[in-house]
XYZ file of C-alpha atoms in Angstrom:
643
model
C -37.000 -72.815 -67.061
C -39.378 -70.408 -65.029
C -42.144 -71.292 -62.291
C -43.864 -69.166 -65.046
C -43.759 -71.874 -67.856
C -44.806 -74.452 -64.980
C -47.953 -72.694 -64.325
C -48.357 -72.104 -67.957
C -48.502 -75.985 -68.192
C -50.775 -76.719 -65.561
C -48.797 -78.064 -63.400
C -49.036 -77.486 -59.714
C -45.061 -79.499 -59.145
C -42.144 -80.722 -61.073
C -41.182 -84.698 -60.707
C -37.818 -84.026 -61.650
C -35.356 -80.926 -61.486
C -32.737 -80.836 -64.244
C -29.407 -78.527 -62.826
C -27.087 -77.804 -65.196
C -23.335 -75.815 -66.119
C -24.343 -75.206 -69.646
C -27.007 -72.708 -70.974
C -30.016 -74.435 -71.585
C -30.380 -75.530 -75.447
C -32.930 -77.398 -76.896
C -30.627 -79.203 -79.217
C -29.803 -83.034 -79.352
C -26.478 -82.310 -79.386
C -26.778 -80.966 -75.835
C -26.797 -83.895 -72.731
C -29.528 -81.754 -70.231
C -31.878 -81.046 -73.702
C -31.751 -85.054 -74.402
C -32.206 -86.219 -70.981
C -35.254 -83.518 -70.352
C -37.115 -84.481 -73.500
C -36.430 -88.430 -73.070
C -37.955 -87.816 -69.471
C -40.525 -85.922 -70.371
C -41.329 -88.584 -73.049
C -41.788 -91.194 -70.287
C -44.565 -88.937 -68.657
C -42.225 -87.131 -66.284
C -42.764 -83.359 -65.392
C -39.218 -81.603 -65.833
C -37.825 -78.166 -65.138
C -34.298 -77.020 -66.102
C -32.129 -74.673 -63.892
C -29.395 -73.561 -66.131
C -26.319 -71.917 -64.475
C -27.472 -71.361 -61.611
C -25.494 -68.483 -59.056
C -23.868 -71.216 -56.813
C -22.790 -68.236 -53.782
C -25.924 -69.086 -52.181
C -28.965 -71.754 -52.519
C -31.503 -68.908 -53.380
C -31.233 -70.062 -57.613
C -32.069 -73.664 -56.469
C -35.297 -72.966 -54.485
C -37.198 -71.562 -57.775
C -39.138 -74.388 -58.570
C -39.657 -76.051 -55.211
C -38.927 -78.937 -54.496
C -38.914 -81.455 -57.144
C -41.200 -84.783 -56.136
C -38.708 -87.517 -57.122
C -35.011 -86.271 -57.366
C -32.412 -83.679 -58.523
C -30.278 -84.429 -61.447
C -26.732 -82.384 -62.079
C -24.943 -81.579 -64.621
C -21.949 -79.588 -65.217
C -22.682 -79.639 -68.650
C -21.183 -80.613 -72.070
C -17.559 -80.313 -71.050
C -15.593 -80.929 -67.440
C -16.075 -77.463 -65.562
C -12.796 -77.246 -65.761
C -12.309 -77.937 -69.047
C -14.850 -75.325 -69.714
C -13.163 -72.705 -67.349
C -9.522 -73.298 -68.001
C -7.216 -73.407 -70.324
C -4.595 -76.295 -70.917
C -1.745 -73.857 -68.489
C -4.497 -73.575 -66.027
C -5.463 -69.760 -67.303
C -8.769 -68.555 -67.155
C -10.533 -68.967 -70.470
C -11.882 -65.330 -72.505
C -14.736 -67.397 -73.881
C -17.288 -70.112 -72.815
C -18.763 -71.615 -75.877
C -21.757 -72.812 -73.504
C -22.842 -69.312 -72.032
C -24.898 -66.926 -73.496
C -22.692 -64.353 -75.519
C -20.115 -66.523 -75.310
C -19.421 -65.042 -71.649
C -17.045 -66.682 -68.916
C -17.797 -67.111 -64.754
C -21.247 -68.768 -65.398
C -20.227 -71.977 -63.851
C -17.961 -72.817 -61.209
C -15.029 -75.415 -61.171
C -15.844 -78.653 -59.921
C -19.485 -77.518 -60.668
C -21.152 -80.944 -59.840
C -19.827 -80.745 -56.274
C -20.538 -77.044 -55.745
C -24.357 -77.570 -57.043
C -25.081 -80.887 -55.222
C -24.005 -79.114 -51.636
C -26.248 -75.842 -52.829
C -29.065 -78.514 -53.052
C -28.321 -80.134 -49.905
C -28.300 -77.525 -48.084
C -31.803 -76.581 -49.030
C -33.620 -79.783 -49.513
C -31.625 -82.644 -47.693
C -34.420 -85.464 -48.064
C -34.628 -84.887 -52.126
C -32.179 -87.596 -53.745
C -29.449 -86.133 -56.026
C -28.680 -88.181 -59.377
C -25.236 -87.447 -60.737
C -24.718 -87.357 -64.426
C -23.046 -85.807 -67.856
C -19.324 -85.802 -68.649
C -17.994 -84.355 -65.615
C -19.442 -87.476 -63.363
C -19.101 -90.246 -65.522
C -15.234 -89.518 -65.853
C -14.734 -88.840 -61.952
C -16.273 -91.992 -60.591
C -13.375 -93.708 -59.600
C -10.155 -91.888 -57.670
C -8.921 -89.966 -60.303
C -6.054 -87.615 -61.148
C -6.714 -83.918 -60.789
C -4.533 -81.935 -63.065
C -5.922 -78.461 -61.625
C -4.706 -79.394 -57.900
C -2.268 -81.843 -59.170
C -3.319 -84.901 -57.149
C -5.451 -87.672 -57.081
C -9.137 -86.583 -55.589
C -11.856 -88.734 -54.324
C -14.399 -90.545 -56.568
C -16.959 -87.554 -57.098
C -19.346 -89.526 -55.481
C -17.172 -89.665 -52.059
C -16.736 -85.800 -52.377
C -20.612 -84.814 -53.426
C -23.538 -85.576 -51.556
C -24.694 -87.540 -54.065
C -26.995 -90.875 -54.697
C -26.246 -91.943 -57.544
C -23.773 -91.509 -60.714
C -25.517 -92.174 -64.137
C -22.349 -92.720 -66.367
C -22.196 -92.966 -69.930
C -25.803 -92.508 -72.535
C -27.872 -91.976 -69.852
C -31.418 -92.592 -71.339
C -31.926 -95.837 -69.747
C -30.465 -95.655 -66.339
C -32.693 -92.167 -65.490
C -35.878 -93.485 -66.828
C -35.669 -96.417 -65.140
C -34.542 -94.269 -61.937
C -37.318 -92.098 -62.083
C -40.036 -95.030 -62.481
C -38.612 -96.575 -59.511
C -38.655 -93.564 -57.464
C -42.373 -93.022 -58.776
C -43.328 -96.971 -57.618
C -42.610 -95.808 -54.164
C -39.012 -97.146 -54.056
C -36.560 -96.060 -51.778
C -33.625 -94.320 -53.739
C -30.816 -96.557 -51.469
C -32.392 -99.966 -52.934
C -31.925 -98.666 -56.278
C -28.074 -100.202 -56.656
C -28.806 -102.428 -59.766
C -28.994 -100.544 -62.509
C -26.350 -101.224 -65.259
C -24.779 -97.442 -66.325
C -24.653 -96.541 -62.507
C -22.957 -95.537 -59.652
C -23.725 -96.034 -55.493
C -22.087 -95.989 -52.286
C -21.944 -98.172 -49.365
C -21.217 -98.158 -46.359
C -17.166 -99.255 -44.919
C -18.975 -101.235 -42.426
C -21.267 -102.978 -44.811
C -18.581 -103.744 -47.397
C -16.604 -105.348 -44.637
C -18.911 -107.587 -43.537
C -19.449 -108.985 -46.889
C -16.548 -109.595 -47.427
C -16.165 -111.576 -44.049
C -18.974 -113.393 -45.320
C -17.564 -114.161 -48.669
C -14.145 -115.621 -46.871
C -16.427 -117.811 -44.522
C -17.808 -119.781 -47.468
C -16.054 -122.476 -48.820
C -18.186 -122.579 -52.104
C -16.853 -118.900 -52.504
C -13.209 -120.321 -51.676
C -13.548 -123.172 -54.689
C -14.194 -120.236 -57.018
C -11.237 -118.361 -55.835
C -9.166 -121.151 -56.223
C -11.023 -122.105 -59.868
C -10.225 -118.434 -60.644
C -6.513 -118.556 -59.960
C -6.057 -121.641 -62.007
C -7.792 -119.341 -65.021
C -5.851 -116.035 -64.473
C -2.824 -118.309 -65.807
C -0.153 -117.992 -63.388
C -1.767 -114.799 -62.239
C -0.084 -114.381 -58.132
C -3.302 -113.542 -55.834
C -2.501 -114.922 -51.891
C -5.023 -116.123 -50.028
C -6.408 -112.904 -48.185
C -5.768 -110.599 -51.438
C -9.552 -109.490 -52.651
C -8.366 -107.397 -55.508
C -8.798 -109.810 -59.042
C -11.715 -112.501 -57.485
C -14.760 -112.657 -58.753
C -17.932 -113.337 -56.336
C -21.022 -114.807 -57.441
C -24.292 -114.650 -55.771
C -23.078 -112.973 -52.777
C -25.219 -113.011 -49.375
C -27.631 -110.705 -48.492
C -26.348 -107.877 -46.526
C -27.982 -107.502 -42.756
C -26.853 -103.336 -42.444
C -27.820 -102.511 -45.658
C -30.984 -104.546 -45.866
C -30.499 -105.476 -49.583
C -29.814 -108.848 -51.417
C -27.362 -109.712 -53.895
C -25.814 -106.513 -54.810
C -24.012 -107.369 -57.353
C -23.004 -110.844 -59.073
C -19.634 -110.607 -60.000
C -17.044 -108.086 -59.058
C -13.597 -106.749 -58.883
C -12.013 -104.914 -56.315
C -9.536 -102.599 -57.438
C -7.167 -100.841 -55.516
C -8.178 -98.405 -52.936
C -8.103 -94.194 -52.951
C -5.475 -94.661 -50.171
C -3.256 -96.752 -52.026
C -3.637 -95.238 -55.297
C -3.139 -91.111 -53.814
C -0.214 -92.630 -52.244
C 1.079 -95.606 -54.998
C 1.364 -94.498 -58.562
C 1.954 -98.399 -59.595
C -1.458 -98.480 -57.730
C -3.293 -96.174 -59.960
C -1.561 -97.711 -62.938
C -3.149 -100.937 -61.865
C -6.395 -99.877 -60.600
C -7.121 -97.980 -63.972
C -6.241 -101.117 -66.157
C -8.727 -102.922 -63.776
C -11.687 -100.764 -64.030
C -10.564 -99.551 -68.000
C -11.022 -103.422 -69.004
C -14.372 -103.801 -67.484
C -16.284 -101.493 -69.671
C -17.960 -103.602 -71.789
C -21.505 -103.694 -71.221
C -21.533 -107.688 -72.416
C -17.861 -108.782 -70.008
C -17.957 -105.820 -68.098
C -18.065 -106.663 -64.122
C -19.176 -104.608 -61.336
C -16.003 -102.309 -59.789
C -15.239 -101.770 -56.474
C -13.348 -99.306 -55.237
C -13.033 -98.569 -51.241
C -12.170 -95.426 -49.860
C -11.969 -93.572 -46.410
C -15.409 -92.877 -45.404
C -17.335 -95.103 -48.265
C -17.421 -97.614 -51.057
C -18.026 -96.905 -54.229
C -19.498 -99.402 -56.415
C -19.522 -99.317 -60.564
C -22.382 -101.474 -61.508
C -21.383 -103.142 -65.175
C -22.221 -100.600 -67.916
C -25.660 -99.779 -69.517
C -26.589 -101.796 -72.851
C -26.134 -99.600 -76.387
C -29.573 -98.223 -77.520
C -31.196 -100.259 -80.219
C -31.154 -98.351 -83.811
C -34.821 -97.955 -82.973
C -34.371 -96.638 -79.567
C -31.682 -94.360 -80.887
C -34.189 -93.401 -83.587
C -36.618 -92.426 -80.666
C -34.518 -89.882 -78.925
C -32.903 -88.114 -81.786
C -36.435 -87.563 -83.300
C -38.040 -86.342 -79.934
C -39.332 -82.830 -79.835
C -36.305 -80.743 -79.870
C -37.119 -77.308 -81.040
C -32.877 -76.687 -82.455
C -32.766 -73.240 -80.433
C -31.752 -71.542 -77.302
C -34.298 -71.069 -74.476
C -36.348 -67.512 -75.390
C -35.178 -66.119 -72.061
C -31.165 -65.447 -73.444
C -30.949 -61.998 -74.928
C -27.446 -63.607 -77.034
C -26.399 -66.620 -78.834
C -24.413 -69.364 -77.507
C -21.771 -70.051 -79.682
C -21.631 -73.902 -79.275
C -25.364 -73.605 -80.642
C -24.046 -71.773 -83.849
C -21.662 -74.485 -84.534
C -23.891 -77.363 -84.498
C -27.298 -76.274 -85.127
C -27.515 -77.475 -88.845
C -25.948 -80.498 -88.034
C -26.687 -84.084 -87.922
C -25.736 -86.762 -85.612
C -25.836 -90.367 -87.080
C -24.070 -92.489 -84.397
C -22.595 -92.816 -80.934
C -19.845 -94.667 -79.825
C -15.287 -94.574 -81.335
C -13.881 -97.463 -81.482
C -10.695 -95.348 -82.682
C -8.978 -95.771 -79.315
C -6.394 -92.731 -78.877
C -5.080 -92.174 -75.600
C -5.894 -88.992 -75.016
C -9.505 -89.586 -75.407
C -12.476 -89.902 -73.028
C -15.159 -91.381 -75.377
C -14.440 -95.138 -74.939
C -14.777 -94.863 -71.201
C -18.465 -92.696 -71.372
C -19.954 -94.055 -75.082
C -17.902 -96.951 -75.413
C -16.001 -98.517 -78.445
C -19.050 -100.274 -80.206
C -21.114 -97.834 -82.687
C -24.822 -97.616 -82.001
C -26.392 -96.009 -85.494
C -29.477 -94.509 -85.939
C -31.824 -95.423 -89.557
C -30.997 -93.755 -92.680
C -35.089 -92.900 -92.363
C -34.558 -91.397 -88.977
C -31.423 -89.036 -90.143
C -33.189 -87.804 -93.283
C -36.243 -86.989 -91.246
C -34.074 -84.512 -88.822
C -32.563 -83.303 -92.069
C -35.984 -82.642 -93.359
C -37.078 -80.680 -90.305
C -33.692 -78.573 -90.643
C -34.670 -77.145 -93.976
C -38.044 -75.906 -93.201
C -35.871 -73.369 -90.525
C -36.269 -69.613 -91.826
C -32.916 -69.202 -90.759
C -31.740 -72.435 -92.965
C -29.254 -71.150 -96.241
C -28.925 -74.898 -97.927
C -25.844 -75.989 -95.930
C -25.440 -78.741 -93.514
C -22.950 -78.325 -91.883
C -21.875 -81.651 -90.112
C -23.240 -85.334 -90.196
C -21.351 -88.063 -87.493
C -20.774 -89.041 -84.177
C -17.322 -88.894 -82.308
C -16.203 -89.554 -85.714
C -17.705 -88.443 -89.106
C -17.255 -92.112 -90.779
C -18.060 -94.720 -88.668
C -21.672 -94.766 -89.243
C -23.178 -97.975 -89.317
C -20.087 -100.277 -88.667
C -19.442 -102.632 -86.869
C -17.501 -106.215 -85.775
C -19.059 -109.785 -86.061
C -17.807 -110.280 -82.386
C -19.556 -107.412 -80.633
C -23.022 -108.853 -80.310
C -21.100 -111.569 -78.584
C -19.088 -110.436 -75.983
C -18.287 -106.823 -76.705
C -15.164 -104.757 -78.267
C -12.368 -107.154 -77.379
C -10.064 -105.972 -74.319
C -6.783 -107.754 -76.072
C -6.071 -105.628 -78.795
C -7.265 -102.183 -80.357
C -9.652 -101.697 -83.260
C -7.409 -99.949 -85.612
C -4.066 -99.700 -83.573
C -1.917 -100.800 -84.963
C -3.430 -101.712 -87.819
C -7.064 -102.276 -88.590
C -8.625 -105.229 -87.469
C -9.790 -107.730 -90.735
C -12.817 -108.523 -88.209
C -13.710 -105.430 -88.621
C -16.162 -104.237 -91.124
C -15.040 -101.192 -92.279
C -17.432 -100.531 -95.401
C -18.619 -97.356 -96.058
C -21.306 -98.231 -98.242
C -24.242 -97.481 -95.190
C -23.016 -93.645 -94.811
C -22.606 -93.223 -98.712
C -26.003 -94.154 -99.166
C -26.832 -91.446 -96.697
C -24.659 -88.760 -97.824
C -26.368 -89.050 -101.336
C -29.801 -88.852 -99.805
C -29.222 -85.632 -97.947
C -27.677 -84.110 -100.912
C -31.363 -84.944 -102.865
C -33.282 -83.154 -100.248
C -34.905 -80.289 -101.565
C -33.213 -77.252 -100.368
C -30.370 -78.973 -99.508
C -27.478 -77.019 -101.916
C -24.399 -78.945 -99.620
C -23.454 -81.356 -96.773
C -20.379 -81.243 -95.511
C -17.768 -83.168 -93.129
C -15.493 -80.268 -92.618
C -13.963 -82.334 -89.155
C -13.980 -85.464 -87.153
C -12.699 -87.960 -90.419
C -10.640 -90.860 -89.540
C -8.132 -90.722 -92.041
C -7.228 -94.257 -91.173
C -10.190 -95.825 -92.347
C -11.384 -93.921 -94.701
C -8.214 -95.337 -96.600
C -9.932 -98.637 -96.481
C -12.404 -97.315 -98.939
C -11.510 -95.174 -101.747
C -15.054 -94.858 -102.698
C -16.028 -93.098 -100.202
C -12.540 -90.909 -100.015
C -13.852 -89.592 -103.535
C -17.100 -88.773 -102.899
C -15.810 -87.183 -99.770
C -13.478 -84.937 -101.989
C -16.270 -84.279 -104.861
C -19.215 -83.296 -102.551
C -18.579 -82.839 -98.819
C -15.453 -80.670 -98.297
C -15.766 -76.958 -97.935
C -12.597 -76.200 -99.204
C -10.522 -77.649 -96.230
C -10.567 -81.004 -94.917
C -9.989 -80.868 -90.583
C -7.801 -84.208 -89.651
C -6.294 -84.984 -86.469
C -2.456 -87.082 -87.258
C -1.582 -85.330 -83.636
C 2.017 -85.921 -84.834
C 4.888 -87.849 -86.745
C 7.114 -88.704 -84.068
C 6.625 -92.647 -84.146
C 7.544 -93.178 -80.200
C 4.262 -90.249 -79.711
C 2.150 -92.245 -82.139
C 2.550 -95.273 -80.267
C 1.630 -93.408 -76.727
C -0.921 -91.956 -78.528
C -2.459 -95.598 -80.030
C -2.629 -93.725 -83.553
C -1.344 -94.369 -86.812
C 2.061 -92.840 -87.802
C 3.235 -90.451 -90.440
C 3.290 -93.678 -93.036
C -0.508 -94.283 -93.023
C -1.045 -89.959 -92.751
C 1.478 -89.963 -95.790
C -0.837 -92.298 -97.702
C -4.341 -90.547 -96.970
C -2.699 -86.881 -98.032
C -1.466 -88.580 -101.277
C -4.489 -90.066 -101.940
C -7.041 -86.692 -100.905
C -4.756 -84.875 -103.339
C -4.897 -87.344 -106.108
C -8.942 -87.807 -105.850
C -8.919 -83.824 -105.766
C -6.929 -83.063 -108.894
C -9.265 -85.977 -110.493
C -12.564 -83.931 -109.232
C -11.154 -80.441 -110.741
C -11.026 -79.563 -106.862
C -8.557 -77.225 -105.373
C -8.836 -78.606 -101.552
C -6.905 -78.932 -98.518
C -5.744 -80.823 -94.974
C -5.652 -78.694 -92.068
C -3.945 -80.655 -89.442
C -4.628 -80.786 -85.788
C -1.274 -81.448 -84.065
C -0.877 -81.736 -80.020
C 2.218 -80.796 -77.739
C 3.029 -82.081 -74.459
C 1.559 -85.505 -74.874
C 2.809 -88.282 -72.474
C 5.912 -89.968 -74.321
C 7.023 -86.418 -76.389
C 10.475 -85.302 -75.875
C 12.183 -82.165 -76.922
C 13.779 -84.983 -79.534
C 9.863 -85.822 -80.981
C 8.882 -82.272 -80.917
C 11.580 -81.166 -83.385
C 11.260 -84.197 -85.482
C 7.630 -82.768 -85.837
C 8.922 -79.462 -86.566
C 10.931 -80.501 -89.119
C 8.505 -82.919 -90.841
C 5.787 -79.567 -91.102
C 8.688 -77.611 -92.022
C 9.692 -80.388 -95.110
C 6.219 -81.149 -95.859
C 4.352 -77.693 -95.774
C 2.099 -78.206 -93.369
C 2.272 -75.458 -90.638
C -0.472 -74.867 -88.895
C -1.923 -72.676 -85.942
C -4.536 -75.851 -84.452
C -1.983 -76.722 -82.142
C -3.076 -78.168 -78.443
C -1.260 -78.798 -75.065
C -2.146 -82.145 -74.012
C -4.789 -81.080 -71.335
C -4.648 -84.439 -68.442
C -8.449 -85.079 -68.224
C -9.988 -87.750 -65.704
C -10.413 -91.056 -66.833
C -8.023 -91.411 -70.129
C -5.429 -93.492 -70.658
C -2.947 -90.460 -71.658
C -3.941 -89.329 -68.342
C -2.968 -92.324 -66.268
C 0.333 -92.153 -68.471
C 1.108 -88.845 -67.426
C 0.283 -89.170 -63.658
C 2.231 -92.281 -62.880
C 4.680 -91.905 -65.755
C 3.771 -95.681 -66.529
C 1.995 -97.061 -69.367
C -0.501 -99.533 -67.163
C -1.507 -101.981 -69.621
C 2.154 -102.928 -70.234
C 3.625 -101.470 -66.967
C 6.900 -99.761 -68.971
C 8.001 -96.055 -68.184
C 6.854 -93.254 -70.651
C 8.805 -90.004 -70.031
C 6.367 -87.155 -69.379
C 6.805 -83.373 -69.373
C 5.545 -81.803 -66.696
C 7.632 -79.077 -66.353
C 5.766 -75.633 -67.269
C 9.103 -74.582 -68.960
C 9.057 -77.427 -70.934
C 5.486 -77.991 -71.900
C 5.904 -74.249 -73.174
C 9.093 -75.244 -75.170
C 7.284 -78.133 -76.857
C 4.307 -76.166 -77.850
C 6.551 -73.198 -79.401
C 7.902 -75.722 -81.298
C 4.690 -75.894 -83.502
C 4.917 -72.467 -83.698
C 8.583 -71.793 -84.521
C 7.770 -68.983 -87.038
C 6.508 -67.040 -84.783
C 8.680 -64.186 -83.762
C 7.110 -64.332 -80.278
C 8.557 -67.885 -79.707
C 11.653 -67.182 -81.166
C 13.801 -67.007 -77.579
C 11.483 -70.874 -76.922
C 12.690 -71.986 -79.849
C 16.168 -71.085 -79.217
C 15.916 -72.879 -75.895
C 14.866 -75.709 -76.512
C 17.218 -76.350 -79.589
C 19.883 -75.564 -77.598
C 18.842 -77.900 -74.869
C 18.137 -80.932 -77.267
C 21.950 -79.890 -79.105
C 19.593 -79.121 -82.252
C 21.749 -75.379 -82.815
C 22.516 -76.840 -86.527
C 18.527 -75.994 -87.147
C 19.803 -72.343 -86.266
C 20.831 -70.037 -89.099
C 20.328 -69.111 -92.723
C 20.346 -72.034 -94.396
C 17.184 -73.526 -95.697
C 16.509 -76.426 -93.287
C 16.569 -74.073 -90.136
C 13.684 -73.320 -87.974
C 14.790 -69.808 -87.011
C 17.704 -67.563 -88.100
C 20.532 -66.920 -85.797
C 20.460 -63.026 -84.423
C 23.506 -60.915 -84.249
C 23.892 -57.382 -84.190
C 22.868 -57.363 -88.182
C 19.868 -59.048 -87.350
């Protein structure tokens, strides 16, 4: 962190200089801490420039210049995720700063670093990477200038985009670099990233229309798309194979197989475009199917290779048991909060194949699970009760999810989660195996450590499937729940289920009879918090109410309500931009409206006497004023001048 600690190593440069948004915390749970310590297990000599002042370059000249490359993050969240709040409001805390303080990082923070870096070394490569890249490398919807921006890697000054787990790709980067090889011949990596040149792209393809093999495919291709309309000059859906080297960029066979999706200047202009060019690119992540993406834009190309392979369990065993030391860097004077809430707990798995809309983690972990050992988890756990500061309690063990640890689907190892239908939308697939058994046998260990007193999964459950085993829904109940049980039903209006891709109110029903039957068998007095959302592509005034009421019937008010927040890259995201759903092409109403995204959140919140004249509102709009009044099944009372 300090040319100090360099000297106080020996060494006389760095190899590699790690930039990142976030504090610097040497936690797993923390993207810049795992990529630094996998690095520096492959023999590499890292340095870490956390939050750096981005008004000038003076923060990234500390260390020098690095001998292979620059790698940025904005951190653990978007920047502007980080900075903002769902109406676009500055935030009053940053979880990731030291004291929990705000203005550490700036928005589009990859962008505003990588042009800092630039500017001071120009020859040094920059490697993109982290949540805020991965989910920006195509032309993507912006909801903070409300338009669709440039793949990051069009707008930064960039190399290369390491998307998704990127142990692999940087490792293998950074030996490359080491062997002497140029950074601009490094454009096969799976997990990656690259540009090329307009002039280069064109000339392949004038190459690939001037061979007739190439034209046999094409036609083979259209014959297999079944009835799919492609004319002769379209290049969007073919698929190229052992393309010809390419004379301007001096490279060979860039890439195998490939789709062209549509361009940034038809999708900022087309929103059936963007529809279409996110179904394109969403169906190709599958590190077994998955083809390279192409997308051109103005000035560049920019070129998805397929995705990176899932760690082995051994390879995930690796990193997770790496030298972390659990703690903030010495140099911070104050906590950061997103330390406190993880630091006694365990991760056990990458990877949702849960599928909701709104979420980001099948397009940057991917839908199949990748599970560490039993061995490897209880040896973390180990370590995290000879702490000083450890009182008995661990406080989390998962992934994405808390239960699906060690699952998986007999077709994966084949060809991948299948692109044709969901995991567990709308009902769970029977190819699935949805046992429990793997994580019960865990949870029981941890509870034998010595010094363990409890381990709890206070959040992340899928309520879904942990109804497919009742075994693990009581031990659950008897041993891991601190008195509340965190689950995330988002809503009960069916038509915002279905946006959504989660289960409705029937299966949520089920689980809440169920935790309370298992309780009152335990001697437990326990209960479900929900997490509802507002604002959510396919929510009308209508659903919002219908929610209302079913919280107001069923007791279950709550204040962990969020405003669906459009971030880059989900499918919720593409619904709300275009108004389309684009794997089935149909309109979804959205709410865009500030007055009415307000409306549907003080909904939720209809006891509030803050939201009362919301409330009011947006009954009266939606002809609801019977839910006005006295009587019991009203939301507020009517005033008057006795009121």
């Amino acid at each position: 962190m300090s040319p100090e600690e360099v000297k106080a190593r020996g060494w006389k440069e760095l190899d590699i200089i790690l930039v990142t948004g976030d504090a610097y915390v040497d936690h797993s749970s923390f993207g810049t801490a795992i990529i630094g310590r996998v690095l520096e297990d492959a023999g590499f000599r890292v340095g870490i420039i956390a939050q750096p002042r981005w008004d000038s370059p003076e923060d990234f000249k500390k260390f020098g210049k690095p001998r292979l490359f620059f790698s940025v993050s904005a951190g653990n969240t978007d920047s502007m995720v980080s900075n903002l709040t769902p109406g676009l409001k500055p935030r009053d805390k940053d979880a990731y700063s030291p004291g929990g303080k705000t203005g550490l990082r700036p928005n589009r923070a990859i962008i505003i670093y990588s042009n800092r870096i630039k500017e001071v070394f120009p020859d040094v490569p920059i490697i993109l990477g982290g949540i805020e890249a991965s989910l920006r490398r195509f032309a993507h919807y912006d909801y903070l200038s409300d338009k669709v921006r440039q793949s990051i890697m069009a707008d930064a000054p960039a190399d290369l985009v390491v998307y998704g787990m990127g142990e692999l790709q940087i490792v293998e980067i950074a030996k490359r670099l080491q062997a002497g090889e140029g950074i601009r011949k490094i454009r096969d990596i799976p997990g990656t990233v690259w540009k090329m040149e307009v002039k280069a792209w064109k000339e392949l393809k004038k190459k690939r229309r001037g061979t007739a093999e190439e034209q046999d495919r094409q036609e083979q291709g259209k014959q297999e798309r079944k009835g799919e309309k492609e004319s002769e000059e379209s290049e969007s859906d073919n698929t190229a194979e052992d393309i010809a080297r390419d004379v301007a960029m001096d490279a060979t066979e860039f890439f195998k197989e490939y789709i062209e999706i549509p361009s940034f200047s038809e999708v900022s202009q087309d929103k059936t475009a963007f529809a279409k060019a996110f179904r394109m690119y969403f169906l190709e992540q599958n590190p077994i199917t998955g083809k390279d993406v192409v997308q051109p834009h103005p000035k560049t190309v920019i070129v998805q290779n397929r995705p990176m392979r899932l760690l082995t369990e051994e390879e995930l065993d690796h990193v997770y048991e790496l030298p972390f030391t659990g703690e903030a860097h010495p140099s911070y004077t104050e906590p950061v909060p997103a330390l406190e809430m993880v630091k006694f707990s365990l991760t056990t798995h990458r990877g949702c194949f849960g599928g909701c809309s709104f979420c980001a983690i099948t397009q940057h972990q991917g839908r199949m699970i990748a599970s560490r050992s039993i061995e490897s988890v209880l040896r973390e756990a180990k370590k995290l009760t000879e702490k000083p500061d450890f009182k008995g309690i661990i406080n989390g063990v998962g992934g994405p999810t808390a239960n699906m640890y060690g699952m998986g689907c007999r077709s994966w190892e084949k060809k991948g989660a299948c692109l044709d239908k969901a995991c567990l939308y709308p009902r769970t697939c029977p190819s699935l195996d949805t046992s429990h058994k793997k994580l019960l046998e865990l949870m029981k260990r941890l509870r034998e450590l010595p010094r363990v007193k409890h381990v709890f999964t206070g959040y992340g459950v899928r309520y879904d499937l942990a109804l497919e085993d009742e075994e693990y829904l009581e031990e659950l109940c008897s041993y891991h729940i601190s008195g509340q049980l965190r689950v995330a039903p988002e809503h009960f209006s069916k038509r915002v289920t279905d946006a959504m891709s989660k289960p409705g109110k029937e299966v949520y029903e089920r689980f809440a009879e169920k935790f309370t039957a298992l309780n009152k068998k335990c001697g437990k007095e326990q209960y479900i918090v929900n997490y509802l959302m507002s604002g959510h592509p396919g929510c009308t005034l209508e659903d919002m109410i219908e929610m209302a009421e079913y919280v107001r019937d069923h007791g279950g008010y709550t204040e962990q309500v969020q405003d669906f927040t459009p971030t880059p890259m989900t499918v919720s995201t593409c619904m709300y931009y275009t108004g389309l759903d684009p794997f089935t092409g149909k309109k979804v109403y959205v709410a865009k409206g500030k007055k009415e995204k307000t409306m549907q959140r003080a909904l939720m919140h209809y006891r509030s006497p803050a939201n009362y004249e919301l409330v009011y509102e947006a009954l009266e709009k939606a002809g609801r004023l019977d839910l006005v009044g006295n009587a019991h099944k009203c939301l507020i009372r009517r005033k008057n001048k006795f009121y």
